[in-house]
């Protein structure tokens, strides 16, 4: 089985082909990603209209490139998987409309994939782990702790009540004059800094419910920066180090609480999984690895190339759904909002 995947929910245009190897494990046959960072850098964030137009300009060529890299043609493809949300609705519509056109012309099945589900299932593509497991999904737009019990079977245990982790990284970076996207730049500066120089808060630490709140931490960084302005390079490095250390402490504490609550929802988790763009942060990976050892679990973190938005994870989620007979109609809507847990309500726009 070979699935073509398409991803256009934010500022990466991506296409990939994923199949199943002889031993039954997932196999990435090709993965093409074109970033739009250069187009958005001057604005300090993603401009939805610019993103949508950029997807239109390159998606057809990127799909063709992914097929060539996989050594196949559309005749060899068994289904089309596309991220139908959540995301910037203009970009989502570009990918979904393209996927529908391909599916109609080739008469292949269409799988309209939840972008968050694709992140949730990446660990099964890379490591072949079984259900259930606890997922920490951390990106620029989402921060959730989720019990992953099966394909399409998710229970959200905790979430952020304000900023997502990646969003907080980006805002602190902008505050300190660092380039966009902020996460890698904050991590790089933090490696040079003293995490103990500034007494920054650890919001929600010790709370019984595994939720996050990061706006207060972000404000604390701003207050400390204003106290010592103008900032030197040492000041910036120390602020980044303190901020990152606070984030890591909060993440470990919130994840530990979620692990305790997991057993009330499902059987004991088989693994602790971290996914999303923030999963690339090495300090966070190391801290979660220590937590996994402490709790007797395996930590599964995707390769760095699969942390950010990519089409390989979309293709894999489509493959998992297709194997279960979960095929979508051609009128599947584009969704600006699409909660991962099954109790959530989705907001859709027909493509």
Short mmCIF file of C-alpha atoms in Angstrom, two decimals:
data_model
loop_
_atom_site.label_atom_id
_atom_site.label_comp_id
_atom_site.label_asym_id
_atom_site.label_seq_id
_atom_site.Cartn_x
_atom_site.Cartn_y
_atom_site.Cartn_z
CA UNK A 1 0.00 0.00 0.00
CA UNK A 2 1.29 3.46 -0.97
CA UNK A 3 -0.32 6.71 0.08
CA UNK A 4 0.32 10.21 -1.28
CA UNK A 5 0.19 12.82 1.48
CA UNK A 6 -0.35 16.60 1.15
CA UNK A 7 0.18 19.21 3.89
CA UNK A 8 -0.64 22.96 3.59
CA UNK A 9 -2.11 23.94 6.97
CA UNK A 10 0.37 26.71 7.81
CA UNK A 11 3.66 27.91 6.31
CA UNK A 12 5.13 24.67 4.97
CA UNK A 13 4.05 23.20 1.65
CA UNK A 14 4.71 19.46 1.73
CA UNK A 15 4.09 16.28 -0.25
CA UNK A 16 5.20 12.74 0.54
CA UNK A 17 4.70 9.09 -0.33
CA UNK A 18 4.52 6.56 2.49
CA UNK A 19 4.15 2.80 2.24
CA UNK A 20 4.40 -0.35 4.30
CA UNK A 21 7.58 -2.45 4.26
CA UNK A 22 7.68 -6.26 4.14
CA UNK A 23 7.81 -6.46 7.95
CA UNK A 24 4.62 -4.39 8.24
CA UNK A 25 6.28 -1.21 9.46
CA UNK A 26 5.79 2.20 7.91
CA UNK A 27 8.28 3.34 5.29
CA UNK A 28 8.79 6.90 4.06
CA UNK A 29 9.44 6.59 0.32
CA UNK A 30 9.75 10.35 -0.20
CA UNK A 31 9.18 13.52 1.78
CA UNK A 32 9.37 16.96 0.20
CA UNK A 33 8.96 20.11 2.33
CA UNK A 34 9.18 23.70 1.14
CA UNK A 35 9.34 26.23 3.97
CA UNK A 36 7.99 29.77 3.68
CA UNK A 37 10.10 31.22 6.51
CA UNK A 38 11.79 33.73 4.21
CA UNK A 39 8.42 35.07 3.01
CA UNK A 40 7.11 35.65 6.53
CA UNK A 41 10.29 36.63 8.42
CA UNK A 42 9.89 40.36 7.79
CA UNK A 43 6.47 40.28 9.48
CA UNK A 44 7.60 38.34 12.56
CA UNK A 45 4.96 35.67 11.99
CA UNK A 46 2.86 33.88 9.39
CA UNK A 47 0.67 36.06 7.12
CA UNK A 48 -2.27 33.83 6.07
CA UNK A 49 -2.79 35.36 2.62
CA UNK A 50 0.90 35.13 1.74
CA UNK A 51 0.95 31.52 2.94
CA UNK A 52 -2.06 30.50 0.85
CA UNK A 53 -0.68 32.10 -2.31
CA UNK A 54 2.69 30.43 -1.81
CA UNK A 55 1.00 27.02 -1.50
CA UNK A 56 -0.84 27.59 -4.79
CA UNK A 57 2.39 28.46 -6.60
CA UNK A 58 4.36 25.33 -5.66
CA UNK A 59 2.06 22.48 -4.60
CA UNK A 60 1.62 20.84 -8.02
CA UNK A 61 5.37 20.75 -8.60
CA UNK A 62 6.02 19.46 -5.08
CA UNK A 63 3.58 16.56 -5.57
CA UNK A 64 5.32 15.65 -8.83
CA UNK A 65 8.70 15.83 -7.09
CA UNK A 66 7.51 13.53 -4.27
CA UNK A 67 6.26 10.96 -6.78
CA UNK A 68 9.56 11.04 -8.68
CA UNK A 69 11.59 10.71 -5.48
CA UNK A 70 9.50 7.69 -4.48
CA UNK A 71 10.07 6.11 -7.89
CA UNK A 72 6.38 5.80 -8.67
CA UNK A 73 3.52 7.34 -10.63
CA UNK A 74 -0.10 7.95 -9.67
CA UNK A 75 -0.92 4.45 -10.95
CA UNK A 76 1.14 3.07 -8.06
CA UNK A 77 -0.67 5.15 -5.43
CA UNK A 78 -3.50 3.52 -3.47
CA UNK A 79 -4.98 6.61 -1.82
CA UNK A 80 -4.69 10.36 -1.31
CA UNK A 81 -4.32 11.75 2.23
CA UNK A 82 -4.54 15.47 2.87
CA UNK A 83 -4.49 17.66 5.96
CA UNK A 84 -8.04 19.07 6.09
CA UNK A 85 -7.39 21.09 9.25
CA UNK A 86 -6.98 22.54 11.73
CA UNK A 87 -5.02 25.43 10.28
CA UNK A 88 -5.12 28.63 8.29
CA UNK A 89 -8.25 28.11 6.24
CA UNK A 90 -6.83 29.55 3.00
CA UNK A 91 -3.89 27.19 3.05
CA UNK A 92 -6.02 24.22 4.08
CA UNK A 93 -8.35 24.86 1.12
CA UNK A 94 -5.40 24.85 -1.30
CA UNK A 95 -4.25 21.41 -0.20
CA UNK A 96 -7.71 19.92 0.14
CA UNK A 97 -8.89 21.16 -3.26
CA UNK A 98 -5.75 19.77 -4.90
CA UNK A 99 -6.17 16.40 -3.18
CA UNK A 100 -9.84 16.20 -4.20
CA UNK A 101 -8.96 16.94 -7.81
CA UNK A 102 -6.31 14.20 -7.83
CA UNK A 103 -8.68 11.73 -6.16
CA UNK A 104 -11.45 12.48 -8.68
CA UNK A 105 -9.23 12.20 -11.74
CA UNK A 106 -7.45 9.03 -10.59
CA UNK A 107 -10.48 7.49 -8.83
CA UNK A 108 -8.41 6.91 -5.71
CA UNK A 109 -9.79 6.98 -2.14
CA UNK A 110 -9.56 10.30 -0.26
CA UNK A 111 -8.60 10.54 3.42
CA UNK A 112 -9.20 13.98 4.97
CA UNK A 113 -6.75 13.88 7.86
CA UNK A 114 -6.76 15.85 11.09
CA UNK A 115 -3.32 17.51 11.22
CA UNK A 116 -3.16 16.88 14.98
CA UNK A 117 -3.98 13.19 14.49
CA UNK A 118 -1.08 12.97 12.06
CA UNK A 119 1.27 14.27 14.77
CA UNK A 120 -0.31 11.83 17.23
CA UNK A 121 0.33 8.81 14.98
CA UNK A 122 3.87 9.73 13.85
CA UNK A 123 5.35 7.54 16.60
CA UNK A 124 3.70 4.53 14.99
CA UNK A 125 5.32 5.38 11.66
CA UNK A 126 8.82 5.82 13.12
CA UNK A 127 8.80 3.31 16.00
CA UNK A 128 5.83 1.01 15.40
CA UNK A 129 4.53 1.41 18.96
CA UNK A 130 1.19 -0.04 20.00
CA UNK A 131 -1.77 1.61 21.69
CA UNK A 132 -2.37 3.14 24.16
CA UNK A 133 0.21 5.84 24.85
CA UNK A 134 0.38 9.32 26.31
CA UNK A 135 1.03 12.07 23.78
CA UNK A 136 2.50 15.47 24.57
CA UNK A 137 1.63 17.52 21.49
CA UNK A 138 3.59 20.77 21.58
CA UNK A 139 3.74 23.20 18.67
CA UNK A 140 3.26 26.83 17.77
CA UNK A 141 -0.51 26.54 17.87
CA UNK A 142 -1.22 23.61 20.18
CA UNK A 143 -0.21 22.29 23.59
CA UNK A 144 -2.10 19.17 24.67
CA UNK A 145 -1.66 16.02 26.73
CA UNK A 146 -3.70 13.29 25.06
CA UNK A 147 -4.47 9.65 25.74
CA UNK A 148 -4.06 7.95 22.35
CA UNK A 149 -6.13 4.78 22.54
CA UNK A 150 -6.48 3.98 18.84
CA UNK A 151 -6.85 5.52 15.40
CA UNK A 152 -9.59 8.11 15.82
CA UNK A 153 -9.84 7.40 19.57
CA UNK A 154 -8.36 10.22 21.64
CA UNK A 155 -9.07 11.73 25.05
CA UNK A 156 -7.57 15.09 25.94
CA UNK A 157 -6.25 15.07 29.50
CA UNK A 158 -4.74 18.55 29.60
CA UNK A 159 -4.27 21.65 27.45
CA UNK A 160 -3.11 25.25 27.63
CA UNK A 161 -5.55 27.87 28.87
CA UNK A 162 -3.70 30.64 27.00
CA UNK A 163 -0.48 30.44 24.94
CA UNK A 164 0.83 27.30 23.29
CA UNK A 165 4.44 26.41 24.10
CA UNK A 166 5.72 27.19 20.61
CA UNK A 167 3.76 30.45 20.62
CA UNK A 168 5.40 31.44 23.90
CA UNK A 169 8.85 30.70 22.44
CA UNK A 170 8.09 32.85 19.39
CA UNK A 171 6.76 35.76 21.45
CA UNK A 172 9.74 35.75 23.83
CA UNK A 173 12.08 35.63 20.85
CA UNK A 174 10.39 38.63 19.27
CA UNK A 175 10.49 40.46 22.61
CA UNK A 176 14.26 39.91 22.80
CA UNK A 177 14.91 40.90 19.18
CA UNK A 178 15.60 37.38 17.91
CA UNK A 179 14.65 36.22 14.42
CA UNK A 180 11.51 34.31 13.40
CA UNK A 181 10.76 31.47 13.96
CA UNK A 182 11.75 32.03 17.57
CA UNK A 183 12.01 28.54 19.02
CA UNK A 184 15.39 27.48 17.55
CA UNK A 185 16.90 30.92 18.27
CA UNK A 186 15.77 30.88 21.92
CA UNK A 187 17.18 27.35 22.31
CA UNK A 188 20.48 28.42 20.76
CA UNK A 189 20.80 31.44 23.07
CA UNK A 190 19.73 29.39 26.09
CA UNK A 191 22.66 27.03 25.56
CA UNK A 192 24.99 29.97 26.22
CA UNK A 193 23.10 31.42 29.19
CA UNK A 194 22.69 31.07 32.95
CA UNK A 195 19.22 29.64 33.71
CA UNK A 196 19.41 30.69 37.38
CA UNK A 197 20.12 34.41 36.97
CA UNK A 198 16.43 35.40 36.78
CA UNK A 199 13.76 34.10 39.18
CA UNK A 200 11.06 33.24 36.65
CA UNK A 201 7.74 31.61 37.67
CA UNK A 202 6.67 28.04 36.94
CA UNK A 203 2.92 28.52 36.23
CA UNK A 204 0.51 25.73 37.27
CA UNK A 205 3.33 23.72 38.88
CA UNK A 206 1.86 21.19 41.30
CA UNK A 207 -1.76 21.68 40.22
CA UNK A 208 -3.95 18.57 40.28
CA UNK A 209 -5.22 19.05 36.70
CA UNK A 210 -2.53 18.74 33.98
CA UNK A 211 -3.20 22.05 32.22
CA UNK A 212 -0.72 24.73 31.13
CA UNK A 213 -0.67 28.53 31.43
CA UNK A 214 2.25 30.38 29.88
CA UNK A 215 1.15 33.98 29.48
CA UNK A 216 2.35 34.87 32.99
CA UNK A 217 5.80 33.43 32.31
CA UNK A 218 6.00 35.41 29.09
CA UNK A 219 5.07 38.59 30.99
CA UNK A 220 7.69 37.85 33.65
CA UNK A 221 10.38 37.65 30.95
CA UNK A 222 9.25 41.02 29.58
CA UNK A 223 9.38 42.64 33.04
CA UNK A 224 12.89 41.33 33.70
CA UNK A 225 14.03 42.50 30.26
CA UNK A 226 12.63 46.00 30.83
CA UNK A 227 14.41 46.25 34.19
CA UNK A 228 17.85 45.84 32.62
CA UNK A 229 17.34 47.41 29.18
CA UNK A 230 19.23 47.95 26.95
CA UNK A 231 20.03 44.24 26.77
CA UNK A 232 23.48 42.84 26.17
CA UNK A 233 24.07 39.51 24.44
CA UNK A 234 24.70 37.98 27.88
CA UNK A 235 21.38 39.34 29.14
CA UNK A 236 19.55 37.83 26.16
CA UNK A 237 21.24 34.45 26.64
CA UNK A 238 20.43 34.40 30.37
CA UNK A 239 16.79 35.38 29.78
CA UNK A 240 16.44 32.64 27.16
CA UNK A 241 18.06 30.10 29.46
CA UNK A 242 15.78 31.01 32.34
CA UNK A 243 12.68 30.98 30.15
CA UNK A 244 13.51 27.60 28.61
CA UNK A 245 14.31 26.09 32.02
CA UNK A 246 10.93 27.27 33.34
CA UNK A 247 9.12 25.80 30.33
CA UNK A 248 10.90 22.46 30.75
CA UNK A 249 10.07 22.29 34.47
CA UNK A 250 6.40 23.00 33.75
CA UNK A 251 6.23 20.45 30.93
CA UNK A 252 7.76 17.68 33.07
CA UNK A 253 5.43 18.44 36.00
CA UNK A 254 2.30 18.61 33.83
CA UNK A 255 3.24 15.41 32.00
CA UNK A 256 3.86 13.59 35.27
CA UNK A 257 0.36 14.55 36.44
CA UNK A 258 -1.13 13.42 33.12
CA UNK A 259 0.58 10.03 33.43
CA UNK A 260 -1.08 9.56 36.83
CA UNK A 261 -4.48 10.40 35.34
CA UNK A 262 -3.97 8.24 32.25
CA UNK A 263 -4.87 5.04 34.07
CA UNK A 264 -8.33 6.42 34.82
CA UNK A 265 -8.97 6.65 31.07
CA UNK A 266 -7.25 3.58 29.64
CA UNK A 267 -4.92 0.75 30.53
CA UNK A 268 -1.33 1.57 31.44
CA UNK A 269 0.40 3.51 28.65
CA UNK A 270 2.94 1.65 26.57
CA UNK A 271 5.03 4.77 25.92
CA UNK A 272 5.40 8.49 26.43
CA UNK A 273 5.33 10.25 23.06
CA UNK A 274 6.26 13.85 22.28
CA UNK A 275 5.37 15.36 18.90
CA UNK A 276 5.05 18.72 17.18
CA UNK A 277 7.59 21.42 16.39
CA UNK A 278 8.62 21.93 20.02
CA UNK A 279 9.61 18.24 20.18
CA UNK A 280 12.80 19.31 18.40
CA UNK A 281 13.96 21.16 21.55
CA UNK A 282 16.82 19.12 22.97
CA UNK A 283 16.47 20.34 26.58
CA UNK A 284 12.85 19.22 26.56
CA UNK A 285 13.70 15.85 25.04
CA UNK A 286 16.35 15.23 27.69
CA UNK A 287 14.01 16.16 30.54
CA UNK A 288 11.22 13.97 29.17
CA UNK A 289 13.69 11.11 28.76
CA UNK A 290 14.50 11.38 32.46
CA UNK A 291 10.78 11.36 33.27
CA UNK A 292 10.24 8.32 31.06
CA UNK A 293 13.02 6.42 32.86
CA UNK A 294 11.57 7.49 36.22
CA UNK A 295 8.12 6.13 35.28
CA UNK A 296 9.35 2.99 33.52
CA UNK A 297 8.26 4.07 30.05
CA UNK A 298 9.91 4.39 26.68
CA UNK A 299 10.16 7.95 25.32
CA UNK A 300 9.35 8.15 21.62
CA UNK A 301 10.30 11.41 19.90
CA UNK A 302 10.23 11.76 16.11
CA UNK A 303 13.35 12.49 14.07
CA UNK A 304 13.91 16.24 13.78
CA UNK A 305 12.70 16.22 10.16
CA UNK A 306 9.31 14.93 11.34
CA UNK A 307 8.84 17.33 14.27
CA UNK A 308 7.62 20.23 12.18
CA UNK A 309 4.81 20.13 9.63
CA UNK A 310 5.40 17.50 6.94
CA UNK A 311 3.39 15.37 4.56
CA UNK A 312 4.88 12.01 5.58
CA UNK A 313 2.86 12.10 8.81
CA UNK A 314 -0.27 13.03 6.82
CA UNK A 315 0.26 10.11 4.44
CA UNK A 316 0.81 7.73 7.37
CA UNK A 317 -2.34 8.88 9.17
CA UNK A 318 -4.22 8.39 5.90
CA UNK A 319 -2.75 4.91 5.55
CA UNK A 320 -3.78 4.01 9.11
CA UNK A 321 -7.32 5.26 8.42
CA UNK A 322 -7.58 3.55 5.03
CA UNK A 323 -6.60 0.19 6.56
CA UNK A 324 -9.61 0.56 8.87
CA UNK A 325 -11.92 1.51 6.00
CA UNK A 326 -12.13 5.15 7.13
CA UNK A 327 -12.52 6.77 3.70
CA UNK A 328 -13.90 10.30 3.26
CA UNK A 329 -16.43 11.62 0.76
CA UNK A 330 -15.37 14.13 -1.87
CA UNK A 331 -17.31 16.85 -0.04
CA UNK A 332 -15.13 16.58 3.10
CA UNK A 333 -14.83 20.13 4.55
CA UNK A 334 -11.76 22.20 5.29
CA UNK A 335 -11.62 22.94 9.01
CA UNK A 336 -10.05 25.98 10.64
CA UNK A 337 -10.66 24.33 14.01
CA UNK A 338 -10.74 20.60 14.54
CA UNK A 339 -10.26 19.26 18.08
CA UNK A 340 -8.37 15.99 18.28
CA UNK A 341 -10.48 14.48 21.05
CA UNK A 342 -13.71 12.95 19.80
CA UNK A 343 -15.91 15.09 22.06
CA UNK A 344 -14.82 18.36 20.37
CA UNK A 345 -16.83 20.27 17.77
CA UNK A 346 -15.28 21.00 14.37
CA UNK A 347 -15.77 24.13 12.28
CA UNK A 348 -15.70 23.33 8.56
CA UNK A 349 -15.73 25.06 5.18
CA UNK A 350 -16.56 23.11 2.01
CA UNK A 351 -13.74 22.99 -0.53
#
